[in-house]
């Protein structure tokens, strides 16, 4: 019965893509004065972007399947044992400073008309003892795509991608050539663990093993911090870090751990992998609701606290912290962006669109360029 119930719920997700998009667009037009969320315009584009988000959620309900609720329950039990160890270490004890990584190779690549360097590097990351079982899946070669100017002293930007990205087309999604040629930045696009060419058949991220999610996150933060160290060693200029969706909290964590990061940008940020998964699983029948309850358990919240960007404050000055949020975001939710903004202070900008649609938003490009141009102009 539960399998049938889940199947019916998933069919309902696909069938209700347009009705839910219309309803969410209408709801967004009211805003939320109490939370400081402005009203959104309602039109064909906003409804369309909401529909794309709803379709994305429906597709992921199939791709990220909880086939065995007992497996998830066992994973949550492992969180019970790990929580005291991880919470005692805290954010700074789990996420340690990283040395300059060993560069293994640097090769010239091309994506359409953009030429860049593909950099492979080696970094040894010591995961806390409760994560030891996940280490074999996370070892190996790390990589990043780099566009650097020949002359020293240029400002750097590290742009952290979202879930399911890390492919060469990130060059398009994050406008790497524009950032490099028009705004004058040296650009670094890390490939996160379990993404792009680093995908592993035994690792799903984000998946339904909370400790595995946290292990991958710890590794990702370590790799980004190592890239900051690499930049500092060869060209000690200021660094901006930006993150999209899942990359938003990673950027926030690094900005609160690395003094060299003097500007931070979170674009349609996701706050809390497990709370976000639970939010969507609630819509996928009885098994989904059981999974959501497990993902909201106290032990999962406890172990997740060591990778929580709300546990650190960016070194960047408040006016160099920016959140760009979508008023019709159906993949995360607008309150996630507002919560990050409340913690950071600084600035928040809203646009009338969806989560996925930010890639094509002229308003998002305008806000991003304005923020990055301000940072570049302030560089001595």
Coordinates of N, CA and C in Angstrom, one line a residue, residues 83-223:
X83 N 26.5 12.3 17.2 CA 26.2 13.7 17.6 C 27.0 14.2 18.8
X84 N 27.2 13.4 19.9 CA 28.1 14.0 21.0 C 29.5 14.3 20.5
X85 N 30.1 13.5 19.7 CA 31.4 13.7 19.2 C 31.5 15.0 18.4
X86 N 30.6 15.1 17.4 CA 30.6 16.2 16.5 C 30.3 17.5 17.2
X87 N 29.3 17.5 18.0 CA 28.9 18.8 18.6 C 29.9 19.3 19.6
X88 N 30.7 18.3 20.2 CA 31.8 18.8 21.1 C 32.9 19.4 20.3
X89 N 33.2 18.9 19.1 CA 34.2 19.5 18.2 C 33.7 20.9 17.7
X90 N 32.4 21.0 17.4 CA 31.8 22.2 16.9 C 32.3 22.5 15.4
X91 N 31.8 23.7 14.9 CA 32.1 24.0 13.5 C 33.6 24.2 13.3
X92 N 34.3 24.9 14.2 CA 35.8 25.1 13.9 C 36.6 23.9 14.2
X93 N 36.1 23.0 15.1 CA 36.9 21.7 15.3 C 36.7 20.7 14.2
X94 N 35.6 20.7 13.5 CA 35.3 19.8 12.4 C 35.9 20.3 11.1
X95 N 35.8 21.6 10.9 CA 36.3 22.3 9.7 C 37.6 23.0 10.0
X96 N 38.7 22.3 9.8 CA 40.0 22.8 10.2 C 40.6 23.6 9.0
X97 N 41.5 24.5 9.4 CA 42.2 25.2 8.3 C 43.0 24.3 7.4
X98 N 43.2 24.7 6.2 CA 43.8 23.8 5.2 C 45.1 24.4 4.6
X99 N 46.1 23.6 4.4 CA 47.3 24.1 3.8 C 47.2 24.3 2.3
X100 N 48.2 24.9 1.7 CA 48.2 25.0 0.3 C 48.2 23.6 -0.3
X101 N 47.3 23.2 -1.2 CA 47.2 21.9 -1.7 C 48.4 21.6 -2.7
X102 N 48.6 20.3 -2.9 CA 49.6 19.9 -3.9 C 48.9 19.9 -5.3
X103 N 49.4 20.7 -6.2 CA 48.9 20.7 -7.6 C 49.5 19.5 -8.3
X104 N 48.6 18.7 -8.8 CA 49.0 17.5 -9.5 C 49.2 17.7 -11.0
X105 N 48.3 18.5 -11.6 CA 48.5 18.8 -13.0 C 47.6 20.0 -13.3
X106 N 48.0 20.7 -14.4 CA 47.2 21.9 -14.8 C 47.2 21.8 -16.3
X107 N 46.0 21.6 -16.9 CA 45.9 21.4 -18.3 C 44.9 22.5 -19.0
X108 N 45.1 22.8 -20.2 CA 44.3 23.8 -20.9 C 43.1 23.1 -21.5
X109 N 41.9 23.7 -21.2 CA 40.7 23.2 -21.7 C 39.9 24.3 -22.4
X110 N 38.8 23.9 -23.1 CA 37.9 24.8 -23.7 C 36.5 24.4 -23.6
X111 N 35.6 25.4 -23.2 CA 34.2 25.2 -23.3 C 33.6 26.2 -24.2
X112 N 33.1 25.8 -25.3 CA 32.6 26.7 -26.4 C 33.8 27.6 -26.8
X113 N 33.6 28.9 -26.5 CA 34.7 29.9 -26.9 C 35.6 30.2 -25.7
X114 N 35.3 29.7 -24.5 CA 36.1 30.0 -23.3 C 37.2 29.1 -23.1
X115 N 38.4 29.6 -23.0 CA 39.6 28.8 -22.7 C 39.9 28.9 -21.2
X116 N 40.1 27.8 -20.5 CA 40.4 27.8 -19.1 C 41.4 26.7 -18.7
X117 N 41.9 26.8 -17.5 CA 42.8 25.8 -16.9 C 42.0 24.8 -16.1
X118 N 42.2 23.5 -16.3 CA 41.6 22.5 -15.4 C 42.7 22.1 -14.5
X119 N 42.5 22.4 -13.2 CA 43.5 22.2 -12.2 C 43.1 21.0 -11.3
X120 N 43.9 20.0 -11.2 CA 43.8 18.8 -10.3 C 44.7 19.0 -9.1
X121 N 44.2 18.8 -7.9 CA 45.0 18.9 -6.8 C 44.7 17.9 -5.7
X122 N 45.7 17.6 -4.9 CA 45.6 16.6 -3.9 C 45.5 17.3 -2.5
X123 N 44.6 16.8 -1.7 CA 44.4 17.4 -0.4 C 44.0 16.2 0.6
X124 N 44.7 16.1 1.7 CA 44.4 15.1 2.7 C 43.5 15.7 3.7
X125 N 42.3 15.2 3.8 CA 41.3 15.8 4.8 C 41.0 14.8 5.9
X126 N 41.3 15.1 7.1 CA 41.0 14.2 8.2 C 39.6 14.4 8.7
X127 N 38.7 13.4 8.4 CA 37.4 13.5 8.8 C 37.3 13.1 10.3
X128 N 36.3 13.6 11.1 CA 36.2 13.2 12.5 C 35.8 11.7 12.5
X129 N 36.2 11.0 13.6 CA 36.0 9.6 13.7 C 34.7 9.0 13.3
X130 N 33.5 9.7 13.7 CA 32.3 9.1 13.2 C 32.1 9.1 11.7
X131 N 33.0 9.8 11.0 CA 32.9 9.9 9.5 C 33.9 8.9 8.8
X132 N 34.7 8.2 9.6 CA 35.7 7.4 9.1 C 35.3 6.4 8.0
X133 N 34.1 5.9 8.1 CA 33.6 4.9 7.1 C 33.3 5.6 5.8
X134 N 33.2 6.9 5.7 CA 32.9 7.5 4.5 C 34.1 8.0 3.8
X135 N 35.3 8.0 4.5 CA 36.5 8.5 3.9 C 36.9 7.9 2.6
X136 N 36.8 6.5 2.4 CA 37.3 5.9 1.2 C 36.6 6.5 -0.1
X137 N 35.3 6.9 0.1 CA 34.6 7.4 -1.0 C 34.9 8.8 -1.4
X138 N 35.6 9.5 -0.5 CA 35.9 10.9 -0.6 C 37.3 11.2 -0.9
X139 N 38.2 10.2 -0.8 CA 39.6 10.4 -1.1 C 39.8 10.6 -2.6
X140 N 41.0 11.0 -3.0 CA 41.3 11.1 -4.4 C 41.6 12.5 -4.9
X141 N 41.5 12.7 -6.2 CA 41.9 13.9 -6.8 C 40.8 14.9 -6.7
X142 N 41.0 16.1 -6.3 CA 40.1 17.2 -6.3 C 40.4 18.1 -7.6
X143 N 39.4 18.9 -8.0 CA 39.6 19.7 -9.2 C 38.9 21.0 -9.2
X144 N 39.3 21.9 -10.0 CA 38.7 23.2 -10.2 C 39.0 23.7 -11.6
X145 N 38.2 24.6 -12.1 CA 38.4 25.3 -13.3 C 38.8 26.7 -13.1
X146 N 39.8 27.2 -13.7 CA 40.5 28.4 -13.3 C 40.6 29.3 -14.6
X147 N 40.2 30.6 -14.5 CA 40.6 31.6 -15.5 C 41.3 32.7 -14.8
X148 N 42.6 32.8 -15.1 CA 43.5 33.7 -14.4 C 44.2 34.7 -15.3
X149 N 44.3 35.9 -14.9 CA 45.1 36.9 -15.7 C 46.6 36.7 -15.4
X150 N 47.3 37.1 -16.3 CA 48.8 37.0 -16.2 C 49.4 37.9 -15.2
X151 N 48.8 39.2 -15.1 CA 49.4 40.1 -14.2 C 48.9 39.9 -12.8
X152 N 49.8 40.0 -11.8 CA 49.4 39.8 -10.4 C 48.5 40.9 -9.8
X153 N 47.9 40.7 -8.7 CA 47.2 41.7 -8.0 C 45.7 41.8 -8.3
X154 N 45.3 40.9 -9.3 CA 43.8 40.9 -9.6 C 43.0 40.3 -8.5
X155 N 41.8 40.8 -8.3 CA 40.9 40.2 -7.3 C 40.5 38.8 -7.8
X156 N 40.3 37.9 -6.9 CA 39.8 36.6 -7.2 C 38.4 36.4 -6.7
X157 N 37.7 35.5 -7.5 CA 36.4 35.1 -7.1 C 36.3 33.6 -7.2
X158 N 35.8 32.9 -6.1 CA 35.5 31.5 -6.1 C 34.0 31.3 -6.1
X159 N 33.5 30.7 -7.1 CA 32.1 30.5 -7.3 C 31.7 29.0 -7.1
X160 N 30.9 28.8 -6.0 CA 30.6 27.4 -5.6 C 29.3 27.0 -6.2
X161 N 29.3 25.9 -7.0 CA 28.1 25.5 -7.7 C 27.0 24.8 -6.8
X162 N 25.9 24.5 -7.4 CA 24.8 23.9 -6.6 C 24.8 22.4 -6.9
X163 N 23.8 21.7 -6.3 CA 23.6 20.3 -6.4 C 23.4 19.9 -7.9
X164 N 24.1 18.8 -8.3 CA 23.9 18.3 -9.7 C 24.7 19.1 -10.7
X165 N 25.5 20.1 -10.3 CA 26.3 20.8 -11.2 C 27.8 20.3 -11.1
X166 N 28.7 21.2 -11.4 CA 30.1 20.8 -11.4 C 30.6 20.3 -12.8
X167 N 29.8 20.6 -13.8 CA 30.1 20.2 -15.2 C 30.8 21.4 -15.9
X168 N 31.3 21.1 -17.1 CA 31.9 22.3 -17.9 C 30.9 23.4 -18.1
X169 N 29.6 23.1 -18.2 CA 28.6 24.1 -18.5 C 28.5 25.1 -17.4
X170 N 29.1 24.8 -16.2 CA 29.2 25.8 -15.2 C 29.8 27.1 -15.7
X171 N 30.7 27.0 -16.7 CA 31.3 28.2 -17.3 C 30.2 29.1 -17.8
X172 N 29.1 28.6 -18.4 CA 28.0 29.4 -18.9 C 27.1 29.8 -17.7
X173 N 26.8 28.9 -16.8 CA 25.8 29.2 -15.7 C 26.3 30.3 -14.9
X174 N 27.6 30.4 -14.6 CA 28.2 31.4 -13.7 C 28.9 32.5 -14.4
X175 N 28.7 32.5 -15.8 CA 29.3 33.6 -16.6 C 30.8 33.8 -16.3
X176 N 31.5 32.7 -16.4 CA 32.9 32.8 -16.0 C 33.7 33.7 -16.9
X177 N 33.5 33.7 -18.2 CA 34.2 34.6 -19.1 C 33.9 36.0 -18.9
X178 N 32.6 36.3 -18.5 CA 32.2 37.7 -18.2 C 32.9 38.2 -17.0
X179 N 32.9 37.4 -15.9 CA 33.6 37.7 -14.7 C 35.1 38.0 -14.9
X180 N 35.7 37.2 -15.8 CA 37.1 37.2 -16.1 C 37.4 38.4 -17.0
X181 N 36.7 38.5 -18.1 CA 37.1 39.5 -19.1 C 36.5 40.9 -18.9
X182 N 35.2 41.0 -18.5 CA 34.6 42.2 -18.3 C 34.8 42.8 -16.9
X183 N 34.7 42.0 -15.9 CA 34.9 42.5 -14.5 C 36.3 42.4 -14.0
X184 N 37.2 41.7 -14.7 CA 38.6 41.7 -14.4 C 39.0 40.7 -13.3
X185 N 38.2 39.8 -13.0 CA 38.5 38.8 -11.9 C 39.3 37.6 -12.4
X186 N 40.1 37.1 -11.5 CA 40.6 35.7 -11.6 C 39.4 34.8 -11.1
X187 N 39.0 33.8 -11.8 CA 37.9 33.0 -11.5 C 38.2 31.6 -11.2
X188 N 37.7 31.1 -10.1 CA 37.9 29.7 -9.7 C 36.5 29.0 -9.5
X189 N 36.3 28.0 -10.3 CA 35.1 27.2 -10.2 C 35.4 25.8 -9.6
X190 N 35.3 25.6 -8.3 CA 35.6 24.2 -7.8 C 34.6 23.2 -8.3
X191 N 35.0 22.0 -8.4 CA 34.1 20.9 -8.7 C 33.9 20.1 -7.3
X192 N 32.7 20.2 -6.8 CA 32.5 19.7 -5.4 C 32.6 18.1 -5.4
X193 N 32.9 17.5 -4.3 CA 32.9 16.1 -4.2 C 31.6 15.5 -4.6
X194 N 31.6 14.4 -5.3 CA 30.4 13.7 -5.7 C 29.6 14.4 -6.8
X195 N 30.3 15.3 -7.5 CA 29.7 16.1 -8.6 C 30.5 16.0 -9.8
X196 N 29.9 16.3 -11.0 CA 30.6 16.3 -12.2 C 31.4 15.0 -12.5
X197 N 32.6 15.2 -12.9 CA 33.5 14.0 -13.2 C 33.9 13.3 -11.9
X198 N 33.6 13.9 -10.7 CA 33.9 13.3 -9.4 C 32.7 12.5 -8.9
X199 N 31.7 12.3 -9.6 CA 30.6 11.4 -9.2 C 31.1 10.0 -8.8
X200 N 30.5 9.5 -7.8 CA 30.8 8.1 -7.3 C 29.5 7.3 -7.2
X201 N 29.6 6.1 -7.7 CA 28.3 5.3 -7.7 C 27.8 5.0 -6.3
X202 N 28.7 5.0 -5.3 CA 28.2 4.8 -3.9 C 27.9 6.0 -3.1
X203 N 28.0 7.2 -3.7 CA 27.7 8.4 -3.0 C 26.6 9.2 -3.7
X204 N 25.6 9.5 -3.0 CA 24.5 10.4 -3.5 C 24.5 11.6 -2.6
X205 N 24.7 12.8 -3.2 CA 24.7 14.0 -2.5 C 24.0 15.1 -3.2
X206 N 23.0 15.7 -2.5 CA 22.5 15.3 -1.1 C 21.7 14.0 -1.2
X207 N 21.9 13.1 -0.2 CA 21.2 11.9 -0.2 C 20.5 11.7 1.1
X208 N 20.2 10.4 1.4 CA 19.4 10.1 2.6 C 20.2 9.4 3.7
X209 N 21.5 9.6 3.7 CA 22.4 9.3 4.8 C 22.9 10.6 5.3
X210 N 22.4 11.1 6.5 CA 22.9 12.4 6.9 C 24.4 12.5 7.2
X211 N 25.0 11.4 7.7 CA 26.4 11.5 8.0 C 27.2 11.5 6.7
X212 N 26.7 10.9 5.7 CA 27.4 11.0 4.4 C 27.3 12.4 3.8
X213 N 26.1 13.0 4.0 CA 25.9 14.4 3.5 C 26.9 15.3 4.2
X214 N 27.1 15.1 5.5 CA 27.9 16.0 6.3 C 29.4 15.7 5.9
X215 N 29.8 14.4 5.7 CA 31.1 14.1 5.3 C 31.5 14.8 4.0
X216 N 30.6 14.7 3.1 CA 30.8 15.4 1.8 C 30.9 16.9 2.0
X217 N 30.1 17.4 2.8 CA 30.1 18.9 3.1 C 31.5 19.3 3.7
X218 N 31.9 18.5 4.7 CA 33.2 18.8 5.3 C 34.3 18.8 4.3
X219 N 34.3 17.8 3.5 CA 35.3 17.7 2.4 C 35.2 18.9 1.5
X220 N 34.0 19.2 1.1 CA 33.9 20.4 0.2 C 34.4 21.7 0.8
X221 N 34.1 21.9 2.0 CA 34.6 23.1 2.7 C 36.1 23.1 2.8
X222 N 36.7 21.9 3.1 CA 38.1 21.8 3.2 C 38.8 22.1 1.8
X223 N 38.2 21.7 0.7 CA 38.7 21.9 -0.6 C 38.7 23.4 -1.0

